[in-house]
JSON list of C-alpha atoms and ligand atoms in Angstrom, two decimals:
[
{"chain": "I", "resi": 180, "resn": "MET", "atom": "CA", "xyz": [23.71, -12.97, -4.14]},
{"chain": "I", "resi": 181, "resn": "PHE", "atom": "CA", "xyz": [20.01, -12.83, -3.46]},
{"chain": "I", "resi": 182, "resn": "ASP", "atom": "CA", "xyz": [17.58, -14.51, -5.87]},
{"chain": "I", "resi": 183, "resn": "PHE", "atom": "CA", "xyz": [14.19, -13.68, -4.62]},
{"chain": "I", "resi": 184, "resn": "ALA", "atom": "CA", "xyz": [11.22, -14.29, -6.92]},
{"chain": "I", "resi": 185, "resn": "THR", "atom": "CA", "xyz": [7.50, -14.73, -7.00]},
{"chain": "I", "resi": 186, "resn": "THR", "atom": "CA", "xyz": [5.54, -16.98, -9.28]},
{"chain": "I", "resi": 187, "resn": "ALA", "atom": "CA", "xyz": [2.29, -16.33, -7.48]},
{"chain": "I", "resi": 188, "resn": "ALA", "atom": "CA", "xyz": [-0.69, -15.36, -9.65]},
{"chain": "I", "resi": 189, "resn": "ASP", "atom": "CA", "xyz": [-2.97, -13.90, -7.05]},
{"chain": "I", "resi": 190, "resn": "LYS", "atom": "CA", "xyz": [-2.39, -10.56, -5.29]},
{"chain": "I", "resi": 191, "resn": "ALA", "atom": "CA", "xyz": [-2.50, -11.98, -1.71]},
{"chain": "I", "resi": 192, "resn": "ALA", "atom": "CA", "xyz": [0.17, -14.54, -2.53]},
{"chain": "I", "resi": 193, "resn": "ILE", "atom": "CA", "xyz": [2.42, -11.87, -4.29]},
{"chain": "I", "resi": 194, "resn": "HIS", "atom": "CA", "xyz": [2.04, -9.63, -1.19]},
{"chain": "I", "resi": 195, "resn": "ALA", "atom": "CA", "xyz": [2.96, -12.70, 1.06]},
{"chain": "I", "resi": 196, "resn": "ASP", "atom": "CA", "xyz": [6.00, -13.45, -1.07]},
{"chain": "I", "resi": 197, "resn": "LEU", "atom": "CA", "xyz": [7.09, -9.79, -0.97]},
{"chain": "I", "resi": 198, "resn": "LEU", "atom": "CA", "xyz": [6.70, -9.60, 2.76]},
{"chain": "I", "resi": 199, "resn": "ALA", "atom": "CA", "xyz": [8.78, -12.78, 3.21]},
{"chain": "I", "resi": 200, "resn": "ALA", "atom": "CA", "xyz": [11.57, -11.58, 0.85]},
{"chain": "I", "resi": 201, "resn": "ALA", "atom": "CA", "xyz": [11.77, -8.10, 2.38]},
{"chain": "I", "resi": 202, "resn": "ASP", "atom": "CA", "xyz": [11.88, -9.63, 5.93]},
{"chain": "I", "resi": 203, "resn": "ALA", "atom": "CA", "xyz": [14.62, -12.06, 4.79]},
{"chain": "I", "resi": 204, "resn": "VAL", "atom": "CA", "xyz": [16.83, -9.51, 2.99]},
{"chain": "I", "resi": 205, "resn": "THR", "atom": "CA", "xyz": [16.62, -6.93, 5.83]},
{"chain": "I", "resi": 206, "resn": "ALA", "atom": "CA", "xyz": [17.03, -9.35, 8.64]},
{"chain": "I", "resi": 207, "resn": "GLY", "atom": "CA", "xyz": [20.38, -8.90, 10.45]},
{"chain": "I", "resi": 208, "resn": "GLU", "atom": "CA", "xyz": [21.32, -5.66, 8.56]},
{"chain": "I", "resi": 209, "resn": "THR", "atom": "CA", "xyz": [21.40, -2.52, 10.58]},
{"chain": "I", "resi": 210, "resn": "ASP", "atom": "CA", "xyz": [21.98, 0.07, 7.84]},
{"chain": "I", "resi": 211, "resn": "GLY", "atom": "CA", "xyz": [18.67, 1.53, 7.14]},
{"chain": "I", "resi": 212, "resn": "VAL", "atom": "CA", "xyz": [19.51, 2.95, 3.68]},
{"chain": "I", "resi": 213, "resn": "ALA", "atom": "CA", "xyz": [20.84, -0.38, 2.47]},
{"chain": "I", "resi": 214, "resn": "ASN", "atom": "CA", "xyz": [17.54, -2.00, 3.61]},
{"chain": "I", "resi": 215, "resn": "MET", "atom": "CA", "xyz": [15.41, 0.72, 1.98]},
{"chain": "I", "resi": 216, "resn": "ALA", "atom": "CA", "xyz": [17.44, 0.17, -1.25]},
{"chain": "I", "resi": 217, "resn": "ASN", "atom": "CA", "xyz": [16.75, -3.64, -1.23]},
{"chain": "I", "resi": 218, "resn": "VAL", "atom": "CA", "xyz": [13.11, -3.22, -0.20]},
{"chain": "I", "resi": 219, "resn": "ALA", "atom": "CA", "xyz": [12.57, -0.68, -3.03]},
{"chain": "I", "resi": 220, "resn": "ALA", "atom": "CA", "xyz": [14.07, -3.23, -5.45]},
{"chain": "I", "resi": 221, "resn": "LEU", "atom": "CA", "xyz": [11.87, -5.99, -4.30]},
{"chain": "I", "resi": 222, "resn": "ILE", "atom": "CA", "xyz": [8.65, -3.92, -4.53]},
{"chain": "I", "resi": 223, "resn": "TRP", "atom": "CA", "xyz": [9.73, -2.96, -8.05]},
{"chain": "I", "resi": 224, "resn": "GLN", "atom": "CA", "xyz": [10.45, -6.63, -8.97]},
{"chain": "I", "resi": 225, "resn": "PHE", "atom": "CA", "xyz": [7.32, -8.07, -7.26]},
{"chain": "I", "resi": 226, "resn": "LEU", "atom": "CA", "xyz": [4.52, -5.64, -7.87]},
{"chain": "I", "resi": 227, "resn": "PRO", "atom": "CA", "xyz": [3.24, -4.95, -11.46]},
{"chain": "I", "resi": 228, "resn": "ASP", "atom": "CA", "xyz": [2.37, -1.78, -13.05]},
{"chain": "I", "resi": 229, "resn": "LEU", "atom": "CA", "xyz": [4.62, 0.62, -11.07]},
{"chain": "I", "resi": 230, "resn": "ASN", "atom": "CA", "xyz": [6.55, 3.64, -12.39]},
{"chain": "I", "resi": 231, "resn": "TRP", "atom": "CA", "xyz": [8.11, 4.59, -9.11]},
{"chain": "I", "resi": 232, "resn": "ALA", "atom": "CA", "xyz": [8.67, 2.77, -5.77]},
{"chain": "I", "resi": 233, "resn": "GLY", "atom": "CA", "xyz": [10.71, 4.02, -2.86]},
{"chain": "I", "resi": 234, "resn": "PHE", "atom": "CA", "xyz": [11.29, 6.05, 0.14]},
{"chain": "I", "resi": 235, "resn": "TYR", "atom": "CA", "xyz": [11.37, 9.54, 1.71]},
{"chain": "I", "resi": 236, "resn": "ARG", "atom": "CA", "xyz": [13.22, 9.98, 4.95]},
{"chain": "I", "resi": 237, "resn": "MET", "atom": "CA", "xyz": [12.17, 12.47, 7.67]},
{"chain": "I", "resi": 238, "resn": "ILE", "atom": "CA", "xyz": [15.22, 14.57, 8.11]},
{"chain": "I", "resi": 239, "resn": "GLU", "atom": "CA", "xyz": [15.21, 17.86, 10.08]},
{"chain": "I", "resi": 240, "resn": "GLY", "atom": "CA", "xyz": [11.56, 18.42, 9.61]},
{"chain": "I", "resi": 241, "resn": "GLU", "atom": "CA", "xyz": [11.07, 17.55, 5.90]},
{"chain": "I", "resi": 242, "resn": "LEU", "atom": "CA", "xyz": [10.84, 14.60, 3.72]},
{"chain": "I", "resi": 243, "resn": "VAL", "atom": "CA", "xyz": [14.12, 13.90, 1.85]},
{"chain": "I", "resi": 244, "resn": "LEU", "atom": "CA", "xyz": [14.42, 11.49, -1.09]},
{"chain": "I", "resi": 245, "resn": "GLY", "atom": "CA", "xyz": [15.74, 8.10, -0.22]},
{"chain": "I", "resi": 246, "resn": "PRO", "atom": "CA", "xyz": [16.39, 4.86, -2.02]},
{"chain": "I", "resi": 247, "resn": "PHE", "atom": "CA", "xyz": [14.03, 4.18, -4.88]},
{"chain": "I", "resi": 248, "resn": "GLN", "atom": "CA", "xyz": [13.39, 2.53, -8.36]},
{"chain": "I", "resi": 249, "resn": "GLY", "atom": "CA", "xyz": [11.98, 4.68, -11.16]},
{"chain": "I", "resi": 250, "resn": "LYS", "atom": "CA", "xyz": [12.85, 8.02, -12.67]},
{"chain": "I", "resi": 251, "resn": "ALA", "atom": "CA", "xyz": [14.78, 10.69, -10.74]},
{"chain": "I", "resi": 252, "resn": "ALA", "atom": "CA", "xyz": [12.34, 12.39, -8.35]},
{"chain": "I", "resi": 253, "resn": "CYS", "atom": "CA", "xyz": [11.64, 15.55, -6.25]},
{"chain": "I", "resi": 254, "resn": "ILE", "atom": "CA", "xyz": [14.30, 15.67, -3.47]},
{"chain": "I", "resi": 255, "resn": "ARG", "atom": "CA", "xyz": [12.59, 17.59, -0.68]},
{"chain": "I", "resi": 256, "resn": "ILE", "atom": "CA", "xyz": [8.96, 17.59, 0.30]},
{"chain": "I", "resi": 257, "resn": "PRO", "atom": "CA", "xyz": [7.61, 19.73, 3.11]},
{"chain": "I", "resi": 258, "resn": "ILE", "atom": "CA", "xyz": [5.34, 17.96, 5.66]},
{"chain": "I", "resi": 259, "resn": "GLY", "atom": "CA", "xyz": [1.69, 18.54, 4.63]},
{"chain": "I", "resi": 260, "resn": "ARG", "atom": "CA", "xyz": [2.59, 18.95, 0.91]},
{"chain": "I", "resi": 261, "resn": "GLY", "atom": "CA", "xyz": [1.43, 16.55, -1.68]},
{"chain": "I", "resi": 262, "resn": "VAL", "atom": "CA", "xyz": [0.49, 12.92, -1.11]},
{"chain": "I", "resi": 263, "resn": "CYS", "atom": "CA", "xyz": [3.71, 12.09, 0.70]},
{"chain": "I", "resi": 264, "resn": "GLY", "atom": "CA", "xyz": [3.58, 15.17, 2.91]},
{"chain": "I", "resi": 265, "resn": "THR", "atom": "CA", "xyz": [-0.03, 14.54, 3.73]},
{"chain": "I", "resi": 266, "resn": "ALA", "atom": "CA", "xyz": [0.78, 10.87, 4.67]},
{"chain": "I", "resi": 267, "resn": "ALA", "atom": "CA", "xyz": [3.55, 12.20, 7.00]},
{"chain": "I", "resi": 268, "resn": "ALA", "atom": "CA", "xyz": [1.44, 15.02, 8.52]},
{"chain": "I", "resi": 269, "resn": "THR", "atom": "CA", "xyz": [-1.55, 12.70, 9.23]},
{"chain": "I", "resi": 270, "resn": "ARG", "atom": "CA", "xyz": [0.49, 9.64, 9.84]},
{"chain": "I", "resi": 271, "resn": "SER", "atom": "CA", "xyz": [-2.11, 7.75, 7.78]},
{"chain": "I", "resi": 272, "resn": "THR", "atom": "CA", "xyz": [-1.96, 5.84, 4.59]},
{"chain": "I", "resi": 273, "resn": "GLN", "atom": "CA", "xyz": [-2.92, 7.87, 1.47]},
{"chain": "I", "resi": 274, "resn": "LEU", "atom": "CA", "xyz": [-4.61, 5.80, -1.27]},
{"chain": "I", "resi": 275, "resn": "VAL", "atom": "CA", "xyz": [-5.12, 8.04, -4.29]},
{"chain": "I", "resi": 276, "resn": "ALA", "atom": "CA", "xyz": [-6.81, 6.62, -7.21]},
{"chain": "I", "resi": 277, "resn": "ASP", "atom": "CA", "xyz": [-6.31, 9.83, -9.41]},
{"chain": "I", "resi": 278, "resn": "VAL", "atom": "CA", "xyz": [-3.42, 11.89, -8.42]},
{"chain": "I", "resi": 279, "resn": "HIS", "atom": "CA", "xyz": [-4.65, 14.76, -10.62]},
{"chain": "I", "resi": 280, "resn": "ALA", "atom": "CA", "xyz": [-7.68, 15.12, -8.31]},
{"chain": "I", "resi": 281, "resn": "PHE", "atom": "CA", "xyz": [-5.50, 15.24, -5.18]},
{"chain": "I", "resi": 282, "resn": "PRO", "atom": "CA", "xyz": [-5.06, 18.80, -3.97]},
{"chain": "I", "resi": 283, "resn": "GLY", "atom": "CA", "xyz": [-1.39, 19.69, -4.07]},
{"chain": "I", "resi": 284, "resn": "HIS", "atom": "CA", "xyz": [-0.22, 16.48, -5.56]},
{"chain": "I", "resi": 285, "resn": "ILE", "atom": "CA", "xyz": [3.51, 16.82, -6.52]},
{"chain": "I", "resi": 286, "resn": "ALA", "atom": "CA", "xyz": [4.07, 15.55, -10.05]},
{"chain": "I", "resi": 287, "resn": "CYS", "atom": "CA", "xyz": [7.61, 14.03, -10.07]},
{"chain": "I", "resi": 288, "resn": "ASP", "atom": "CA", "xyz": [6.93, 11.79, -13.04]},
{"chain": "I", "resi": 289, "resn": "ALA", "atom": "CA", "xyz": [4.14, 12.96, -15.46]},
{"chain": "I", "resi": 290, "resn": "ALA", "atom": "CA", "xyz": [3.37, 9.26, -16.09]},
{"chain": "I", "resi": 291, "resn": "SER", "atom": "CA", "xyz": [2.01, 8.78, -12.54]},
{"chain": "I", "resi": 292, "resn": "ALA", "atom": "CA", "xyz": [-1.83, 8.33, -12.40]},
{"chain": "I", "resi": 293, "resn": "SER", "atom": "CA", "xyz": [-2.37, 6.69, -9.01]},
{"chain": "I", "resi": 294, "resn": "GLU", "atom": "CA", "xyz": [-0.33, 6.49, -5.77]},
{"chain": "I", "resi": 295, "resn": "VAL", "atom": "CA", "xyz": [-0.23, 4.99, -2.38]},
{"chain": "I", "resi": 296, "resn": "VAL", "atom": "CA", "xyz": [1.88, 6.30, 0.52]},
{"chain": "I", "resi": 297, "resn": "VAL", "atom": "CA", "xyz": [2.46, 4.57, 3.86]},
{"chain": "I", "resi": 298, "resn": "PRO", "atom": "CA", "xyz": [3.94, 6.45, 6.80]},
{"chain": "I", "resi": 299, "resn": "ILE", "atom": "CA", "xyz": [6.67, 4.75, 8.78]},
{"chain": "I", "resi": 300, "resn": "VAL", "atom": "CA", "xyz": [6.28, 5.34, 12.52]},
{"chain": "I", "resi": 301, "resn": "ILE", "atom": "CA", "xyz": [8.67, 3.75, 14.90]},
{"chain": "I", "resi": 302, "resn": "ASP", "atom": "CA", "xyz": [8.31, 4.12, 18.67]},
{"chain": "I", "resi": 303, "resn": "GLY", "atom": "CA", "xyz": [5.94, 7.04, 18.06]},
{"chain": "I", "resi": 304, "resn": "LEU", "atom": "CA", "xyz": [8.41, 8.79, 15.73]},
{"chain": "I", "resi": 305, "resn": "LEU", "atom": "CA", "xyz": [7.71, 9.32, 12.10]},
{"chain": "I", "resi": 306, "resn": "THR", "atom": "CA", "xyz": [10.90, 8.22, 10.25]},
{"chain": "I", "resi": 307, "resn": "GLY", "atom": "CA", "xyz": [9.74, 8.41, 6.65]},
{"chain": "I", "resi": 308, "resn": "VAL", "atom": "CA", "xyz": [7.14, 7.22, 4.10]},
{"chain": "I", "resi": 309, "resn": "LEU", "atom": "CA", "xyz": [6.91, 4.44, 1.48]},
{"chain": "I", "resi": 310, "resn": "ASP", "atom": "CA", "xyz": [5.66, 5.80, -1.74]},
{"chain": "I", "resi": 311, "resn": "LEU", "atom": "CA", "xyz": [4.48, 3.72, -4.86]},
{"chain": "I", "resi": 312, "resn": "ASP", "atom": "CA", "xyz": [3.27, 5.34, -8.08]},
{"chain": "I", "resi": 313, "resn": "SER", "atom": "CA", "xyz": [1.56, 3.74, -11.01]},
{"chain": "I", "resi": 314, "resn": "PRO", "atom": "CA", "xyz": [0.80, 4.88, -14.57]},
{"chain": "I", "resi": 315, "resn": "LEU", "atom": "CA", "xyz": [-2.60, 3.18, -14.29]},
{"chain": "I", "resi": 316, "resn": "PRO", "atom": "CA", "xyz": [-5.49, 5.02, -12.65]},
{"chain": "I", "resi": 317, "resn": "GLY", "atom": "CA", "xyz": [-6.78, 3.32, -9.56]},
{"chain": "I", "resi": 318, "resn": "ARG", "atom": "CA", "xyz": [-3.91, 0.81, -9.56]},
{"chain": "I", "resi": 319, "resn": "PHE", "atom": "CA", "xyz": [-3.97, 0.50, -5.77]},
{"chain": "I", "resi": 320, "resn": "ASP", "atom": "CA", "xyz": [-6.77, -0.70, -3.65]},
{"chain": "I", "resi": 321, "resn": "GLU", "atom": "CA", "xyz": [-7.35, -1.38, 0.15]},
{"chain": "I", "resi": 322, "resn": "GLN", "atom": "CA", "xyz": [-5.80, -4.76, -0.16]},
{"chain": "I", "resi": 323, "resn": "ASP", "atom": "CA", "xyz": [-2.56, -3.20, -1.49]},
{"chain": "I", "resi": 324, "resn": "ALA", "atom": "CA", "xyz": [-2.75, -0.55, 1.24]},
{"chain": "I", "resi": 325, "resn": "ARG", "atom": "CA", "xyz": [-3.05, -3.10, 4.04]},
{"chain": "I", "resi": 326, "resn": "ALA", "atom": "CA", "xyz": [-0.39, -5.33, 2.60]},
{"chain": "I", "resi": 327, "resn": "LEU", "atom": "CA", "xyz": [2.05, -2.40, 2.39]},
{"chain": "I", "resi": 328, "resn": "GLU", "atom": "CA", "xyz": [1.16, -1.40, 5.91]},
{"chain": "I", "resi": 329, "resn": "ALA", "atom": "CA", "xyz": [1.84, -5.01, 7.13]},
{"chain": "I", "resi": 330, "resn": "LEU", "atom": "CA", "xyz": [5.32, -4.79, 5.41]},
{"chain": "I", "resi": 331, "resn": "ILE", "atom": "CA", "xyz": [6.16, -1.56, 7.09]},
{"chain": "I", "resi": 332, "resn": "GLY", "atom": "CA", "xyz": [4.88, -2.95, 10.28]},
{"chain": "I", "resi": 333, "resn": "ARG", "atom": "CA", "xyz": [7.19, -5.96, 10.00]},
{"chain": "I", "resi": 334, "resn": "ILE", "atom": "CA", "xyz": [10.38, -4.23, 8.87]},
{"chain": "I", "resi": 335, "resn": "GLY", "atom": "CA", "xyz": [9.90, -0.52, 9.40]},
{"chain": "I", "resi": 336, "resn": "ALA", "atom": "CA", "xyz": [12.27, -0.37, 12.32]},
{"chain": "I", "resi": 337, "resn": "ARG", "atom": "CA", "xyz": [15.06, -1.72, 9.98]},
{"chain": "I", "resi": 338, "resn": "LEU", "atom": "CA", "xyz": [14.51, 1.18, 7.58]},
{"chain": "I", "resi": 339, "resn": "ARG", "atom": "CA", "xyz": [16.28, 3.98, 9.48]},
{"chain": "W", "resi": 217, "resn": "LIG", "atom": "N1", "xyz": [3.71, 12.46, -5.98]},
{"chain": "W", "resi": 217, "resn": "LIG", "atom": "C1", "xyz": [4.26, 12.59, -4.62]},
{"chain": "W", "resi": 217, "resn": "LIG", "atom": "C2", "xyz": [5.75, 13.01, -4.74]},
{"chain": "W", "resi": 217, "resn": "LIG", "atom": "C3", "xyz": [6.70, 12.02, -4.68]},
{"chain": "W", "resi": 217, "resn": "LIG", "atom": "S1", "xyz": [6.80, 11.25, -6.16]},
{"chain": "W", "resi": 217, "resn": "LIG", "atom": "O1", "xyz": [5.53, 10.63, -6.66]},
{"chain": "W", "resi": 217, "resn": "LIG", "atom": "C4", "xyz": [8.09, 10.13, -6.29]},
{"chain": "W", "resi": 217, "resn": "LIG", "atom": "C5", "xyz": [3.52, 13.51, -3.72]},
{"chain": "W", "resi": 217, "resn": "LIG", "atom": "O2", "xyz": [2.58, 14.13, -4.15]},
{"chain": "W", "resi": 217, "resn": "LIG", "atom": "O3", "xyz": [3.82, 13.50, -2.60]}
]
């Protein structure tokens, strides 16, 4: 069994613990779905104030729901639609303090107030996105975005 935990109080230390745990749990495993499932579970366990955390995979030109924690979610998202589709289309992290102000935001869970989506690009190929939702407005800041990008930079190649 795995028994990862964080007792860190400050955000940078929690991010460091999350990165270490995600790196350890995915090291040596080649199945991307298994790795996405464990990473979604770790994000859910380590980061406070989330109502959804998980992955959409790029399959035949659209984003398809992957492993996640939270309520059942929208299954297919066209590239360019919503926060996830925008992250995929632009290949840039989307930091959204108020999802209701984001044009075309796709409401999968009415509780979501803020969101951060990080694209996963491996060898120039977009393979999916990491999506985190929070019931708190403005839950995610630049520090969260950079930490999640660092996480994807470290283990993104194990998530496909
Ligand atoms: N809100 C997202 C859709 C995915 S869910 O939040 C799980 C979006 O606008 O792309």
